[in-house]
Tab-separated table of C-alpha atoms in Angstrom:
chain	number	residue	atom	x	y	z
A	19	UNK	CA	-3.037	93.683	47.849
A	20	UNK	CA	-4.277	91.317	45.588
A	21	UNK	CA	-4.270	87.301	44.823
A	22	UNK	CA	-4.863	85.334	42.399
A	23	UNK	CA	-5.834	81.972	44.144
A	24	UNK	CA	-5.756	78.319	42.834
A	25	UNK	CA	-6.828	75.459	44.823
A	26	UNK	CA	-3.124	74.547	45.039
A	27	UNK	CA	-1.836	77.835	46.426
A	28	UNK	CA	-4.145	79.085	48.454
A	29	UNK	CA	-2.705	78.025	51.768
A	30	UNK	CA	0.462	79.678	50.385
A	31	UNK	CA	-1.761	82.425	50.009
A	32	UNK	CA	-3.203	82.412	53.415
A	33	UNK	CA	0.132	82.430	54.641
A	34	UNK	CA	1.838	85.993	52.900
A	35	UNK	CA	-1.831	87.273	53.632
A	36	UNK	CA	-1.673	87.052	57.604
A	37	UNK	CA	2.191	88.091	57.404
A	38	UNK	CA	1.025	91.176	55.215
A	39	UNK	CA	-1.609	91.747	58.124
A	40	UNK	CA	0.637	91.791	60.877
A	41	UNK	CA	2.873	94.354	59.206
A	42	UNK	CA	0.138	96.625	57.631
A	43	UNK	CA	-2.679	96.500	59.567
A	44	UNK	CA	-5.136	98.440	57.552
A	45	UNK	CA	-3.783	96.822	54.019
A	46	UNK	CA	-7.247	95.658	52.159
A	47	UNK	CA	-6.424	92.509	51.053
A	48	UNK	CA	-8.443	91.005	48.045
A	49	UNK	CA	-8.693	87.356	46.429
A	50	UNK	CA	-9.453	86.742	43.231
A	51	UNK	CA	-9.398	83.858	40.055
A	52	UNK	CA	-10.417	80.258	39.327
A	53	UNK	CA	-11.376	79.409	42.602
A	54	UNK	CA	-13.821	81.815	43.435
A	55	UNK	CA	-17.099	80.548	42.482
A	56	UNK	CA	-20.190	79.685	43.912
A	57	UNK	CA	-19.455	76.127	43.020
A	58	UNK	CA	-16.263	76.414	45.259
A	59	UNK	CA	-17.917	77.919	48.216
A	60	UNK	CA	-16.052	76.494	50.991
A	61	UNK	CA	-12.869	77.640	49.328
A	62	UNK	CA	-14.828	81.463	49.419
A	63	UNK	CA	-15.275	80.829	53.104
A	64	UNK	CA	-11.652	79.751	53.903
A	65	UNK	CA	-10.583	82.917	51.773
A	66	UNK	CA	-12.538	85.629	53.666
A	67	UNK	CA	-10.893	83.741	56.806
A	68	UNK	CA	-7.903	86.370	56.061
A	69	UNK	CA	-9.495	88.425	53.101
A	70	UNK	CA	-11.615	91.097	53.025
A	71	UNK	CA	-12.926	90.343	50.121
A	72	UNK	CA	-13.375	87.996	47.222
A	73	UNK	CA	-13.784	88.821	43.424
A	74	UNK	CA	-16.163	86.417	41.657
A	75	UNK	CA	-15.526	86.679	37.746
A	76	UNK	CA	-13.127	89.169	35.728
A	77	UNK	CA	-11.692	91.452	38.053
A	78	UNK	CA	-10.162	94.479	35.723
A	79	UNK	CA	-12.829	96.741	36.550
A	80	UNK	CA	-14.069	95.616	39.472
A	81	UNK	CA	-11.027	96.588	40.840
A	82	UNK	CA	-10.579	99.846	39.418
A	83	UNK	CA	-13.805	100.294	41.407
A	84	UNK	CA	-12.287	98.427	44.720
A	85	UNK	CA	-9.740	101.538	44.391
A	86	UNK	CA	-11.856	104.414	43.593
A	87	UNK	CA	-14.111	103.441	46.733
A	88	UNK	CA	-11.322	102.474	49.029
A	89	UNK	CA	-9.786	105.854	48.389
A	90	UNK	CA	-13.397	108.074	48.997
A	91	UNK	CA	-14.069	106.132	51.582
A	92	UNK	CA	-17.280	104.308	50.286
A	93	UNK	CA	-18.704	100.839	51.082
A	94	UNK	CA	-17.129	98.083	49.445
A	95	UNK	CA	-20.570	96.568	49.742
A	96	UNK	CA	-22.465	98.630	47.487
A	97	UNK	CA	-20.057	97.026	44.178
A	98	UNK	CA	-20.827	94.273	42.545
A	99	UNK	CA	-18.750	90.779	42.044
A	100	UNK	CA	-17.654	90.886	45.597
A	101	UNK	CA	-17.906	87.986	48.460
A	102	UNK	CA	-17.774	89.615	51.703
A	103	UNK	CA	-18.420	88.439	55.447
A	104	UNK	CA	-22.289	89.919	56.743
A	105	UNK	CA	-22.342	90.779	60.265
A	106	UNK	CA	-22.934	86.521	61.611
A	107	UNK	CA	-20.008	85.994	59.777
A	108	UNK	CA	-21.664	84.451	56.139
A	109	UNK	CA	-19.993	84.500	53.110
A	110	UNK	CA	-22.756	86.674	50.786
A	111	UNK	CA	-22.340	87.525	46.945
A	112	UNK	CA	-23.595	91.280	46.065
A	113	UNK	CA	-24.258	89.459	42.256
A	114	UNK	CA	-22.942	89.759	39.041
A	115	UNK	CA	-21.607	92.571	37.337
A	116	UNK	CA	-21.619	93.559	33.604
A	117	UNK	CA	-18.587	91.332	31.542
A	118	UNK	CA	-15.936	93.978	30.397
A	119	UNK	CA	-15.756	94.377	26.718
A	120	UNK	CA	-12.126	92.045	25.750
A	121	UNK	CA	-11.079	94.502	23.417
A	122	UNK	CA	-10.911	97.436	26.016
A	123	UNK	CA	-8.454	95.918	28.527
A	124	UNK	CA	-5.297	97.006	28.759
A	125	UNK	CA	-2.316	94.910	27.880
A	126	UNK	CA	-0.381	93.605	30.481
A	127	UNK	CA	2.673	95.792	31.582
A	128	UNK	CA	5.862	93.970	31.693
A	129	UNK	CA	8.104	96.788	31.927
A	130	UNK	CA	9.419	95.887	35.555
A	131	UNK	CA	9.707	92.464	34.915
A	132	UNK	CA	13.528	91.028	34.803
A	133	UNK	CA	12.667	88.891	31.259
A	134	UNK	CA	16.281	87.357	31.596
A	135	UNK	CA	15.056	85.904	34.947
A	136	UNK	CA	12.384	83.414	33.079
A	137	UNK	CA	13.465	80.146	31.078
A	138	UNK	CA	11.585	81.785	28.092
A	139	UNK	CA	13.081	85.454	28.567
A	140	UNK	CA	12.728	86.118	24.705
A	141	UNK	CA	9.175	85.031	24.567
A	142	UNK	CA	5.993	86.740	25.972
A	143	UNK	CA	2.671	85.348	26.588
A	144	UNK	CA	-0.513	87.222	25.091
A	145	UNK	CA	-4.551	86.143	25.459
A	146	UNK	CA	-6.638	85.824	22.629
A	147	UNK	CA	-9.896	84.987	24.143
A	148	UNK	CA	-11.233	83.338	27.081
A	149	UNK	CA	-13.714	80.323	28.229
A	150	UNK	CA	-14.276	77.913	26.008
A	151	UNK	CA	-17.507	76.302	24.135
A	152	UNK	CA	-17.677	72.908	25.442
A	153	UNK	CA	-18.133	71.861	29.268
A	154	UNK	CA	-15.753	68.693	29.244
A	155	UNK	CA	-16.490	66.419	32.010
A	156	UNK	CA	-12.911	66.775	34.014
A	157	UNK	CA	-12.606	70.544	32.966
A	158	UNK	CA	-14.214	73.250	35.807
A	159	UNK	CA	-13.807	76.769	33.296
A	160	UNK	CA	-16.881	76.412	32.423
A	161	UNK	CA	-18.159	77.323	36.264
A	162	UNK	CA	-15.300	81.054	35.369
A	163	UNK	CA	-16.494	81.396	31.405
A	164	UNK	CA	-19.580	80.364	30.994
A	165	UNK	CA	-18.986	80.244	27.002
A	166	UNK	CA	-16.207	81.870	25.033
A	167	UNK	CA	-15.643	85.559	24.106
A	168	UNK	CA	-13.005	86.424	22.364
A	169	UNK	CA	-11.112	90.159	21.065
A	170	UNK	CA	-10.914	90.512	17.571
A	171	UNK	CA	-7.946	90.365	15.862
A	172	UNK	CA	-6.741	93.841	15.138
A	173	UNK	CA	-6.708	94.282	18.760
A	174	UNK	CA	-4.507	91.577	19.509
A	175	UNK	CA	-2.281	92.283	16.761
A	176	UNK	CA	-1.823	96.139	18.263
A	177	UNK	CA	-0.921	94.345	21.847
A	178	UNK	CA	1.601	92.515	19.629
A	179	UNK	CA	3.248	95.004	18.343
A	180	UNK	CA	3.319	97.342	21.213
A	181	UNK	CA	5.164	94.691	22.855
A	182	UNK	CA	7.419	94.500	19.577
A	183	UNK	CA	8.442	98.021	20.423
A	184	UNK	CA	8.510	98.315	24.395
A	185	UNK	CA	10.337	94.743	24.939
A	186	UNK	CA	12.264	93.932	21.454
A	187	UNK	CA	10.415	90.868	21.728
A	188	UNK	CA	9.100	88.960	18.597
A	189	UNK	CA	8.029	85.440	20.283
A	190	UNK	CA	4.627	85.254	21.856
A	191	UNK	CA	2.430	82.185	22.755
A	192	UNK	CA	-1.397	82.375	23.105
A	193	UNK	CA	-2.443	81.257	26.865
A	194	UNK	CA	-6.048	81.116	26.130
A	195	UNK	CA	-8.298	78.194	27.578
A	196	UNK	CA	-9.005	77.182	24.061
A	197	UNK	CA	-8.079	78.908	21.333
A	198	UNK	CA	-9.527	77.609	18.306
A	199	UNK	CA	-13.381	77.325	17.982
A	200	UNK	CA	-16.487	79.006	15.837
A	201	UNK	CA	-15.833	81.601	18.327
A	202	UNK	CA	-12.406	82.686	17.623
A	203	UNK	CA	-11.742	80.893	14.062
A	204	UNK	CA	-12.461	84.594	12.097
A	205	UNK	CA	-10.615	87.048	14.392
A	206	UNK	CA	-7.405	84.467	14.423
A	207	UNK	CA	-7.325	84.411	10.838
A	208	UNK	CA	-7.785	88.175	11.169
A	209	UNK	CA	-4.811	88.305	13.339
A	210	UNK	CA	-3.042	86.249	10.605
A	211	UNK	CA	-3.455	88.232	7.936
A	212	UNK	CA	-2.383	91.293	9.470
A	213	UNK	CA	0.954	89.883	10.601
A	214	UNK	CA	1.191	88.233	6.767
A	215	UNK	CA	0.540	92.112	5.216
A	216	UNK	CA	3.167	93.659	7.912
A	217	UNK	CA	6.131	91.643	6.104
A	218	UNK	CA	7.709	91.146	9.546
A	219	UNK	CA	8.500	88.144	11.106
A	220	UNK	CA	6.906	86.736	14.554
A	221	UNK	CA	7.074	83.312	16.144
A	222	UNK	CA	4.043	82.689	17.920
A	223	UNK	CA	2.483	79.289	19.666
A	224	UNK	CA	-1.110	77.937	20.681
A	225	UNK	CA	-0.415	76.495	24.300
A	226	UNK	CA	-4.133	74.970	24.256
A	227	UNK	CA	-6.902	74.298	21.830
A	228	UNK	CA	-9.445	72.007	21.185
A	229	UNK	CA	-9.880	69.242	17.828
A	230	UNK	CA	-12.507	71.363	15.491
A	231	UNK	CA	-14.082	70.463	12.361
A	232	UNK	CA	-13.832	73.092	11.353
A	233	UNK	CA	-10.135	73.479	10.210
A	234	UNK	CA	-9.189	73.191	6.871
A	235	UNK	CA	-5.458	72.682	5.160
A	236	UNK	CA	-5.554	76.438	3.945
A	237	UNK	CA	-6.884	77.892	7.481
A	238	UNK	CA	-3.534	76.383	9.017
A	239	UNK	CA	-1.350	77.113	5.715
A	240	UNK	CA	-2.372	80.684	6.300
A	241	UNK	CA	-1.612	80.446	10.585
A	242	UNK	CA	1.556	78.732	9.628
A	243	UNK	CA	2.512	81.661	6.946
A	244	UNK	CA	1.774	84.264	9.874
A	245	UNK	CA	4.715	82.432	12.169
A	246	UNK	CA	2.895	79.975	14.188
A	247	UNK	CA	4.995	77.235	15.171
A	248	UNK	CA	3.601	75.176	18.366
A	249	UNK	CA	0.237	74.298	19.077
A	250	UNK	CA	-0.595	71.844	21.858
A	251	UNK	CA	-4.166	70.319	21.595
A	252	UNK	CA	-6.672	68.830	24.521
A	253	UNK	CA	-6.693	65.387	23.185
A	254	UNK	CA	-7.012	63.566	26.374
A	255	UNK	CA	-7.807	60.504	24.837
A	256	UNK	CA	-8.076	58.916	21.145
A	257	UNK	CA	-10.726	56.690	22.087
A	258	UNK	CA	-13.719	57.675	20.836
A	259	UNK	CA	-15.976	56.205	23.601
A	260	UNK	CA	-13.771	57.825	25.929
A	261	UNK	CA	-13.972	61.355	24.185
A	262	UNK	CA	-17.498	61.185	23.894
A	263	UNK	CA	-18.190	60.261	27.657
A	264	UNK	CA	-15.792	63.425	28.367
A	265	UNK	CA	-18.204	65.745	26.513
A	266	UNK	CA	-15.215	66.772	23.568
A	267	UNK	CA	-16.417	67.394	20.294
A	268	UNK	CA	-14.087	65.419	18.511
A	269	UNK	CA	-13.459	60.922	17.878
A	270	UNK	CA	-10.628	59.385	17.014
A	271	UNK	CA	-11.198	59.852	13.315
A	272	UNK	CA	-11.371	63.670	13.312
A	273	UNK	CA	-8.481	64.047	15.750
A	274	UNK	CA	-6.100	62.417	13.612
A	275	UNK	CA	-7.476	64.005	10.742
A	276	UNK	CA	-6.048	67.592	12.594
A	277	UNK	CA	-2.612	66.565	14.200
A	278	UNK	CA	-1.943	65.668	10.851
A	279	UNK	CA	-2.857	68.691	8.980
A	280	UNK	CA	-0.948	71.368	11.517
A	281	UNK	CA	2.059	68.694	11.114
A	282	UNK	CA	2.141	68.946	7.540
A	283	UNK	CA	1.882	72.304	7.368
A	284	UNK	CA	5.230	72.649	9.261
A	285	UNK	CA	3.804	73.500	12.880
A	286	UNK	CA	5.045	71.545	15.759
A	287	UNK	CA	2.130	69.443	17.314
A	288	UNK	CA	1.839	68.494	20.827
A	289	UNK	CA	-0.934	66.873	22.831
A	290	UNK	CA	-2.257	66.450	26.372
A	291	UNK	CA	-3.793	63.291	27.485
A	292	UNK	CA	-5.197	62.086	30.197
A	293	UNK	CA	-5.302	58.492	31.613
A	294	UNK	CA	-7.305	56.587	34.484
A	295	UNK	CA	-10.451	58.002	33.011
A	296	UNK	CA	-13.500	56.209	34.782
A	297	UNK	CA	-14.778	54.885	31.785
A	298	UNK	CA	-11.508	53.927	30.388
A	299	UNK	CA	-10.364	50.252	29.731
A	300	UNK	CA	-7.515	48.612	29.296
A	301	UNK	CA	-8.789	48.447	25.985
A	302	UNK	CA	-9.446	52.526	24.988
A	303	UNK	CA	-5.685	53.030	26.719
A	304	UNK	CA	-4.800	50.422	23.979
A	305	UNK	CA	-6.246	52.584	21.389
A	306	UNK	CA	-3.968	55.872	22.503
A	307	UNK	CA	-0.723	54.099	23.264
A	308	UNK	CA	-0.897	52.493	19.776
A	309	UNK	CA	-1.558	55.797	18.257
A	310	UNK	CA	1.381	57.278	19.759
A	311	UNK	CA	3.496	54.449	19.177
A	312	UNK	CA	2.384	54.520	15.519
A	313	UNK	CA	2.616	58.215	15.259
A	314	UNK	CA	5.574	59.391	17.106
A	315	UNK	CA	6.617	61.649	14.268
A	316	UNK	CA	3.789	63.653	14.526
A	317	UNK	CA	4.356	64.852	17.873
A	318	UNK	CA	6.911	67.527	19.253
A	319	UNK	CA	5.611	66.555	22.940
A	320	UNK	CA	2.951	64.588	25.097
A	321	UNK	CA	1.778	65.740	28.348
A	322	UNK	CA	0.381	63.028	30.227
A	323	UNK	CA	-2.094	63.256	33.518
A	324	UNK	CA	-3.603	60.828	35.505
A	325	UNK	CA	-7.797	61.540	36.072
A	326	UNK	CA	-8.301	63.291	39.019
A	327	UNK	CA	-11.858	63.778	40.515
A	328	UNK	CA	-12.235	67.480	40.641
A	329	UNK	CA	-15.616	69.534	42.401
A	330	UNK	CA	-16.665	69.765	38.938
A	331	UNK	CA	-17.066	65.948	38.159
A	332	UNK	CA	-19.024	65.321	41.206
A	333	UNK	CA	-21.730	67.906	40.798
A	334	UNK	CA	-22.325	67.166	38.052
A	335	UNK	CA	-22.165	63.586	38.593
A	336	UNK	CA	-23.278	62.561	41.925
A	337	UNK	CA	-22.297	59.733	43.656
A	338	UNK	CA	-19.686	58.637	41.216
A	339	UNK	CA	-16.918	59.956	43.757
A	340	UNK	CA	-16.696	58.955	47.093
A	341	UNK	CA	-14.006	60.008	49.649
C-alpha cells in the first residue's frame, strides 16, 4: 500500500497505516511525495516509524521495481530511491535513481473513479510538466524538481484525447507546478496547434504559472484559439521590492503587462498572492491592494495567503525564523 504524504496529512497517514498493520500483517507499506526529502529528514524518520519504506523522488518506476522484488522475494535494499531503517534503527538513502523519461509514463487511469462524485465531474486534470525554473524564497519544489522537465506536446495531446474517448470528457486543467516557462513555452504551443488542426473543441485551464517575458499577444491568441479559458498566475505580490526579495522573475511592470494580455485575449485571469511577507510594508501591501482595487475587471479570482515560514525559508535563510 502506498501514500502520498504532505506535511499536513501525514499523521492521517500514520493513522490508516497502523490500522492497515493490524489487519494485514505482512502488507508492505510504502510512503512517498513532497515530503520525502533529505531536507525533510525528520519527517523521513517519523514515516519509517510505521513504513517500510520511503520513496525519495518520482516513484513510477521505482515502484514497478518495489513490486517485481517484493514478488521474487529480493531485497528491497538493493533499489535505488528508497529510505529504509539499517539495523540501529537510522533512516539511510540507497541514492538516486535515473529520472524517468515524462513522455513514457502512463496516463492516469480513471476508469474506477465515480466522476459524478467530484464538484468538477465533467472536468479532468492532466500534467504537462513538472518542477519549475526559479527557486522562490517561500516555495520548497525546488528541494522535489530540481529544475523543470517537461513532455512534449504530442504526447500530452494523445493523453487528451484518450481521455476524450474513455471518459466523454472534453474539460481538462493543467496541474503542473508552473506551467509556462523557456522550458515548456514550445511543446505548449505544440499542444495548441494540434488541438487548433483537430477542429474539435476542448476547454482547458492553467491552475499555476509563473509571469514570463517571454509571452507575446499572438502566443496567448493562439492558447486562447486552442480552448484555454482559466489561467491562475503566482503573483504573490505586485511590489517589485517584494518580488525581487522572493526570487520571481517578474516586477510590477511586467506582471501587469501579462494579466492584461491573457485578459484581452478572452481567458479568465486569476492570481495568488501572498501577504505578511517579511520584507513587506505597509507600504508594498499598498501597492497590491491598489492594483486590485484599480483592476478588478481583470480578475476572475484572487487567492490570498498569509506568509508562512516553511523548512525551506529557514535553510536557506538562517536565523531569520525563530520558534
Amino acid at each position: 500500500v502506498g501514500f502520498t504524504v504532505f506535511v499536513f496529512n501525514e499523521r492521517t497517514v500514520r493513522l490508516i497505516a497502523l490500522r492497515l498493520r493490524e489487519r494485514l500483517p505482512g502488507v508492505l507499506i510504502i510512503c512517498g511525495g513532497p515530503t520525502i526529502v533529505r531536507e525533510h529528514f525528520n519527517h523521513i524518520e517519523y514515516c519509517l516509524s510505521f513504513a517500510d519504506c520511503a520513496v525519495d523522488g518520482g516513484a513510477e518506476s521505482v515502484m514497478v521495481e518495489i513490486a517485481r522484488a517484493r514478488e521474487q522475494g529480493k531485497d528491497l535494499r538493493e533499489l535505488r530511491q528508497l529510505w529504509m531503517l539499517d539495523p540501529n534503527g537510522k533512516p539511510v538513502f540507497s541514492g538516486h535513481g535515473v529520472q524517468q523519461d515524462l513522455n513514457t509514463i502512463l496516463p492516469p487511469d480513471f476508469s474506477d473513479y465515480r466522476l459524478a462524485d467530484y464538484a468538477s465531474e465533467r472536468r479532468l486534470p492532466m500534467l504537462f510538466s513538472r518542477g519549475c525554473i526559479l527557486n522562490c524564497t517561500y516555495c520548497t519544489y525546488k528541494w522535489n524538481q530540481v529544475t523543470q522537465r517537461t513532455r512534449t506536446g504530442e504526447d500530452v495531446f494523445r493523453e487528451l484525447m484518450g481521455n476524450v474517448e474513455r471518459y466523454d470528457i472534453n474539460e481538462f486543467v493543467m496541474v503542473d507546478d508552473s506551467l509556462i516557462s523557456h522550458v515548456t513555452m514550445k511543446e505548449v504551443e505544440r499542444f495548441a496547434d494540434l488541438i487548433i488542426q483537430s477542429g474539435k473543441r476542448f476547454s482547458w485551464e492553467i491552475y499555476g504559472t509563473r509571469i514570463d517575458r517571454r509571452l507575446t499577444d499572438s502566443y496567448v491568441e493562439k492558447l486562447a484559439r486552442s480552448g484555454l479559458r482559466m489561467v491562475r498566475f503566482g503573483v504573490e505580490s505586485f511590489s517589485s521590492k517584494v518580488q525581487k526579495d522572493m526570487g520571481k522573475s517578474a516586477n510590477h511592470e511586467l506582471t501587469d503587462s501579462i494579466l492584461r494580455m491573457f485578459h484581452r485575449a478572452g481567458v479568465s485571469v486569476g492570481i495568488w498572492l501572498i501577504y505578511g511577507y517579511p520584507v513587506e510594508s505597509d507600504e508594498d501591501f499598498e501597492i497590491t491592494a491598489g492594483w486590485i482595487e484599480h483592476n478588478s475587471g481583470l480578475l476572475s479570482d484572487v487567492c490570498v495567503n498569509c506568509f508562512f515560514p516553511n523548512e525551506k525559508y529557514a535553510h536557506d535563510r538562517p536565523g531569520t525564523v525563530s520558534n
